[in-house]
Coordinates of C-alpha atoms in Angstrom, one line a residue:
X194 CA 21.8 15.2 99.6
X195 CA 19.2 18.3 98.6
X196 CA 21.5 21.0 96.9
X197 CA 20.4 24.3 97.0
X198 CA 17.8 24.5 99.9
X199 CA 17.8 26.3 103.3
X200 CA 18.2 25.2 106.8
X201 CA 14.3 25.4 106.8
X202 CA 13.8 22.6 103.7
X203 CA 16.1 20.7 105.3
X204 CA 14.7 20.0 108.8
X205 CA 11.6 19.9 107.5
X206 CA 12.6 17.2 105.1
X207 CA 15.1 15.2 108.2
X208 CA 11.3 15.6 110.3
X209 CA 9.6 14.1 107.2
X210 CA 12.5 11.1 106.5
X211 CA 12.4 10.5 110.6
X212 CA 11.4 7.3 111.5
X213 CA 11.7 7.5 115.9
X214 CA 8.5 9.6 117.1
X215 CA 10.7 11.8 119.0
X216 CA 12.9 14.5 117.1
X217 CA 16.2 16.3 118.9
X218 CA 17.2 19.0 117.0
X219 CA 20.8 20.9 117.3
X220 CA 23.5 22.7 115.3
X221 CA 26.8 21.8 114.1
X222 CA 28.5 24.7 116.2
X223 CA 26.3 22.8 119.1
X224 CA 28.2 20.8 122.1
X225 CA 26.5 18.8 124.7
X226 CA 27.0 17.3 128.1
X227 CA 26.9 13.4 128.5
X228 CA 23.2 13.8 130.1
X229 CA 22.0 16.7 127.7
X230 CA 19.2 13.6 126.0
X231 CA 18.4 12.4 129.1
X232 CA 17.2 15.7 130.5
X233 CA 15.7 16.5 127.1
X234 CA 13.9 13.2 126.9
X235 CA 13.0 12.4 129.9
X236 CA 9.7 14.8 129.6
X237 CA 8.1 12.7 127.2
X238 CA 7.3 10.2 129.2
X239 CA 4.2 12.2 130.0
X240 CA 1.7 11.7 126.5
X241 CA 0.5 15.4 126.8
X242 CA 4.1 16.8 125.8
X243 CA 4.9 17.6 122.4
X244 CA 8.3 19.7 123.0
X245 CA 11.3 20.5 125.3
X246 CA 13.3 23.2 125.1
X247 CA 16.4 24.3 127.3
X248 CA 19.3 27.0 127.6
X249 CA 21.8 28.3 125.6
X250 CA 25.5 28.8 127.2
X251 CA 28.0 30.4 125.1
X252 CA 30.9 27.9 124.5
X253 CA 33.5 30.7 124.3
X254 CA 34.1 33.9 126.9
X255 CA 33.1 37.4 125.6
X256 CA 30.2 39.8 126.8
X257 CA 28.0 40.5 124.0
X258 CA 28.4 36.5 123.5
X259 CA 27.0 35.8 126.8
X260 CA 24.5 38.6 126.4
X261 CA 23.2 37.1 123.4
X262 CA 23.3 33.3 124.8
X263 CA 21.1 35.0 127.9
X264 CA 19.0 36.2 125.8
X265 CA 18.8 33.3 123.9
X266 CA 17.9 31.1 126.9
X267 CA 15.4 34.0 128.5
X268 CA 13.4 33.1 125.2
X269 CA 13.7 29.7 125.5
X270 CA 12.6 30.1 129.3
X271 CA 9.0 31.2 127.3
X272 CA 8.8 27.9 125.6
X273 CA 10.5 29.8 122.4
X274 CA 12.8 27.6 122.0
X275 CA 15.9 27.3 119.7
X276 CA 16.9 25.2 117.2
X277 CA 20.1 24.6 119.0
X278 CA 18.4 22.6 121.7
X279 CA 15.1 21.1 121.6
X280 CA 12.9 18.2 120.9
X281 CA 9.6 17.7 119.6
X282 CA 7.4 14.8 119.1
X283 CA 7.3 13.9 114.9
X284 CA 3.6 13.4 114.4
X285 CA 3.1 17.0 116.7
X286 CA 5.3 18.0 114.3
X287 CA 3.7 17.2 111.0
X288 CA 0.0 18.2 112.5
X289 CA 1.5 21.7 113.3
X290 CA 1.9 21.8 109.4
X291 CA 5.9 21.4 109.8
X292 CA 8.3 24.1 109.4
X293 CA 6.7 27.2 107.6
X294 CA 8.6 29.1 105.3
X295 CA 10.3 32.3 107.1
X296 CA 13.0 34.0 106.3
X297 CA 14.6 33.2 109.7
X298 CA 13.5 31.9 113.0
X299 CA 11.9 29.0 112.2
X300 CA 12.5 27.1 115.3
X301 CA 10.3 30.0 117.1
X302 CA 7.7 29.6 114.9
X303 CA 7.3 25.6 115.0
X304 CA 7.7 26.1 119.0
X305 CA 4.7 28.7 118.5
X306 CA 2.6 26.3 116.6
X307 CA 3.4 23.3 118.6
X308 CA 1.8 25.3 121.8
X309 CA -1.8 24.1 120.2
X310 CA -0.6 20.5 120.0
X311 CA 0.0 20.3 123.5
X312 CA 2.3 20.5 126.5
X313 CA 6.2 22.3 126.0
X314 CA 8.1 22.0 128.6
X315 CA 11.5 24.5 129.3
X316 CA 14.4 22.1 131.1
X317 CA 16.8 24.6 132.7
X318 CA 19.0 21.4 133.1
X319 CA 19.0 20.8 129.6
X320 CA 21.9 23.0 128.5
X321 CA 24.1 23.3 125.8
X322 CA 27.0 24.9 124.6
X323 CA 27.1 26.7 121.4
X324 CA 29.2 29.5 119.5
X325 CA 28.0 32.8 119.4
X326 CA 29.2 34.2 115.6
X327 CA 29.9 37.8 115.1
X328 CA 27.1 38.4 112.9
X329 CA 24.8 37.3 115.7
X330 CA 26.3 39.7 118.1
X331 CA 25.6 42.9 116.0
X332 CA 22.0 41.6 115.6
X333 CA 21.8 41.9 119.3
X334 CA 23.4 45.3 119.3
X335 CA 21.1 46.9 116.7
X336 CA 18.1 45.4 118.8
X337 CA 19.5 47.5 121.7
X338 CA 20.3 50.3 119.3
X339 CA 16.5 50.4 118.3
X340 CA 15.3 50.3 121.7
X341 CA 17.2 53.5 122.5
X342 CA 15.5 54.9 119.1
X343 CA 12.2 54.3 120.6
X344 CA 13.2 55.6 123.7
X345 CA 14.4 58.7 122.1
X346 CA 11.0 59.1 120.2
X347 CA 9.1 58.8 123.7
X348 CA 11.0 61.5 124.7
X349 CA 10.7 63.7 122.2
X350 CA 7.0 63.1 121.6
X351 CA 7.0 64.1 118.2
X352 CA 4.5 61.9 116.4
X353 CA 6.7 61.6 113.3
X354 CA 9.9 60.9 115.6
X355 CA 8.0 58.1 117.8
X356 CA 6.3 56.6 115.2
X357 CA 9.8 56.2 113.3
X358 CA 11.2 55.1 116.2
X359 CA 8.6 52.8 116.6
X360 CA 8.4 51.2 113.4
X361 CA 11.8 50.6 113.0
X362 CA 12.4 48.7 116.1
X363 CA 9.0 46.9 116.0
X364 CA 10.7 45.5 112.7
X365 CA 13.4 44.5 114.6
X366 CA 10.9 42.2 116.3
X367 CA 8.7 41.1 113.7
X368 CA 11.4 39.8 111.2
X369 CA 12.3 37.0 113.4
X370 CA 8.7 35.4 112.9
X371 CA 6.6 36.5 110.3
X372 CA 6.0 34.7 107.3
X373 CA 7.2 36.4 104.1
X374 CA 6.2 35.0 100.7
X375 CA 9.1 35.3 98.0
X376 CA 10.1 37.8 96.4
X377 CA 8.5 40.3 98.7
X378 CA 10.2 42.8 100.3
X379 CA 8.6 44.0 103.7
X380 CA 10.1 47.5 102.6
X381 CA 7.7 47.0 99.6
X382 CA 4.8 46.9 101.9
X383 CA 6.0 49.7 104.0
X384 CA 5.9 52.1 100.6
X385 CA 2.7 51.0 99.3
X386 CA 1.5 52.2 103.0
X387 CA 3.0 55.1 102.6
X388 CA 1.4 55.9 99.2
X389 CA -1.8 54.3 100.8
X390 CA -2.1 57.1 103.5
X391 CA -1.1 59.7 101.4
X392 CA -4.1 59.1 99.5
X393 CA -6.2 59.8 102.4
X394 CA -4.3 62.2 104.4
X395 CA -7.5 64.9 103.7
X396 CA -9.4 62.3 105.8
X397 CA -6.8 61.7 109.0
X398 CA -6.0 64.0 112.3
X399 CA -2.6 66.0 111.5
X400 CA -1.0 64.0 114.4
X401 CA -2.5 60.5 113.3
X402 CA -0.9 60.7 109.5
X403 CA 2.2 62.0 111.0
X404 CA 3.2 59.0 113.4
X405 CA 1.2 56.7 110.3
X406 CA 4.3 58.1 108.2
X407 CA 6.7 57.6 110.7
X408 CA 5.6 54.7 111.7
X409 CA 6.5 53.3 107.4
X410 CA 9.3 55.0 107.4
X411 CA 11.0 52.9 110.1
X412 CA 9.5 50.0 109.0
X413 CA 10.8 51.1 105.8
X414 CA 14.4 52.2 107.1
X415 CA 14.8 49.3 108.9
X416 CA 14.4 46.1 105.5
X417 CA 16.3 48.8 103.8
X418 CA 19.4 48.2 105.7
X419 CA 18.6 44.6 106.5
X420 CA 17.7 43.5 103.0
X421 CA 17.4 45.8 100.3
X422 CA 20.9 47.5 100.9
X423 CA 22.8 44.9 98.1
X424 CA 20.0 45.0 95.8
X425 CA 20.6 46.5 92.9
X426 CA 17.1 47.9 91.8
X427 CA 15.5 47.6 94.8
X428 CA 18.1 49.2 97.5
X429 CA 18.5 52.4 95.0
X430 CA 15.0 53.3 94.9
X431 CA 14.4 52.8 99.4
X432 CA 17.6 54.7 100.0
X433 CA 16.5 58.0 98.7
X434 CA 12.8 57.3 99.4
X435 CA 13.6 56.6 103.4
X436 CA 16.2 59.4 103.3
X437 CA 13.4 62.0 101.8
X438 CA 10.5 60.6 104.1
X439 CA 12.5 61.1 107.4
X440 CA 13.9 64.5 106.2
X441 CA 10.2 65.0 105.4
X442 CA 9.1 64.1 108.9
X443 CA 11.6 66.0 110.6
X444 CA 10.9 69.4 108.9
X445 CA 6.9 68.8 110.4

């Protein structure tokens, strides 16, 4: 037993503590049919593949749940597969440098880095069944929330408006796989770009340092909600400053 440690110190330390050269990994809200290994498995008979991936079904009825398993599975039909159902040969594994630290979608990012180990292979037999918390379903409906933002900021054309619309829901995007070292907060990055540009403003086009700002301001907006809202310190400083920054952007 390894108290205190995530899901991503854990796998990588099951991968490390493996002993078979083929790893299946799953989760424990996971169910299977009888021939889900075989399917999985099968693929490896061929040297050149290192992973196999396959879809996610919901395991109880609901729309947003089956939206979100689709979606799920459409991902995994990319060779971004999930932790829920795939397999990966060990020493790929450990060549790819194992499971990075990220704050969350670290299956995506060891299928990503398995790609330059070899073959990955997407099984559309290999299905499994798995439940869809609640949590998970609001994630899905603030992704489509922030595509509607960036639609709205199309629209309007306002440089402020698309680039806030833009940076909030290409955060929506980029949490789910970039690397984050601790005790950073991307909102922290976001404000020393917006103090960054407003240094130089006397040296950008109007329109370029408007959709800049915009642009921080969702990225900004967005961590604030996402990770800086219980903080303490942190959340009470990024309320007001995204608050004042968009009021800012709208007045322009």
């Amino acid at each position: 037993i390894i108290p205190d440690v995530g899901i991503v110190a854990l796998r990588q330390a099951g991968a490390e503590a493996a002993v078979n050269p083929i790893i299946v990994s799953t989760d424990a809200d996971t169910t299977f049919p009888t021939f889900w290994l075989e399917k999985l498995l099968r693929h490896f008979s061929d040297p050149n593949v290192v992973a196999v991936g396959g879809p996610i079904m919901s395991s109880t009825p609901g729309t947003m749940k089956d939206i979100y398993a689709e979606g799920l599975s459409a991902s995994a039909s990319t060779g971004l597969f999930s932790g829920a159902n795939m397999a990966f040969r060990r020493d790929a594994l450990l060549k790819a440098g194992g499971y990075v630290k990220v704050r969350r979608a670290e299956d995506w990012a060891l299928a990503t880095r398995l790609r330059g180990q070899g073959r990955i292979v997407y099984d559309p037999e290999a299905y499994v069944y798995t439940d869809v918390p609640f949590n998970r379903q609001l994630e899905f409906a603030a992704l489509a929330a922030n595509a509607g933002l960036l639609s709205i900021g199309f629209a309007t054309r306002s440089p402020g408006s698309l680039g806030l619309s833009s940076g909030f829901f290409l955060s929506s995007l980029g949490t789910v796989i970039d690397q984050v070292p601790d005790g950073l907060h991307h909102s922290q990055v976001a404000v020393a770009g917006l103090g960054l540009i407003s240094f130089f403003r006397g040296a950008m086009k109007p329109y370029t340092y408007r959709f800049l700002s915009g642009l921080l301001a969702g990225v900004l907006g967005h961590h604030f909600i996402t990770e800086d809202i219980f903080d303490p310190i942190w959340g009470r400083i990024n309320g007001p400053l995204f608050a004042g920054v968009t009021l800012l952007l709208a007045s322009t």
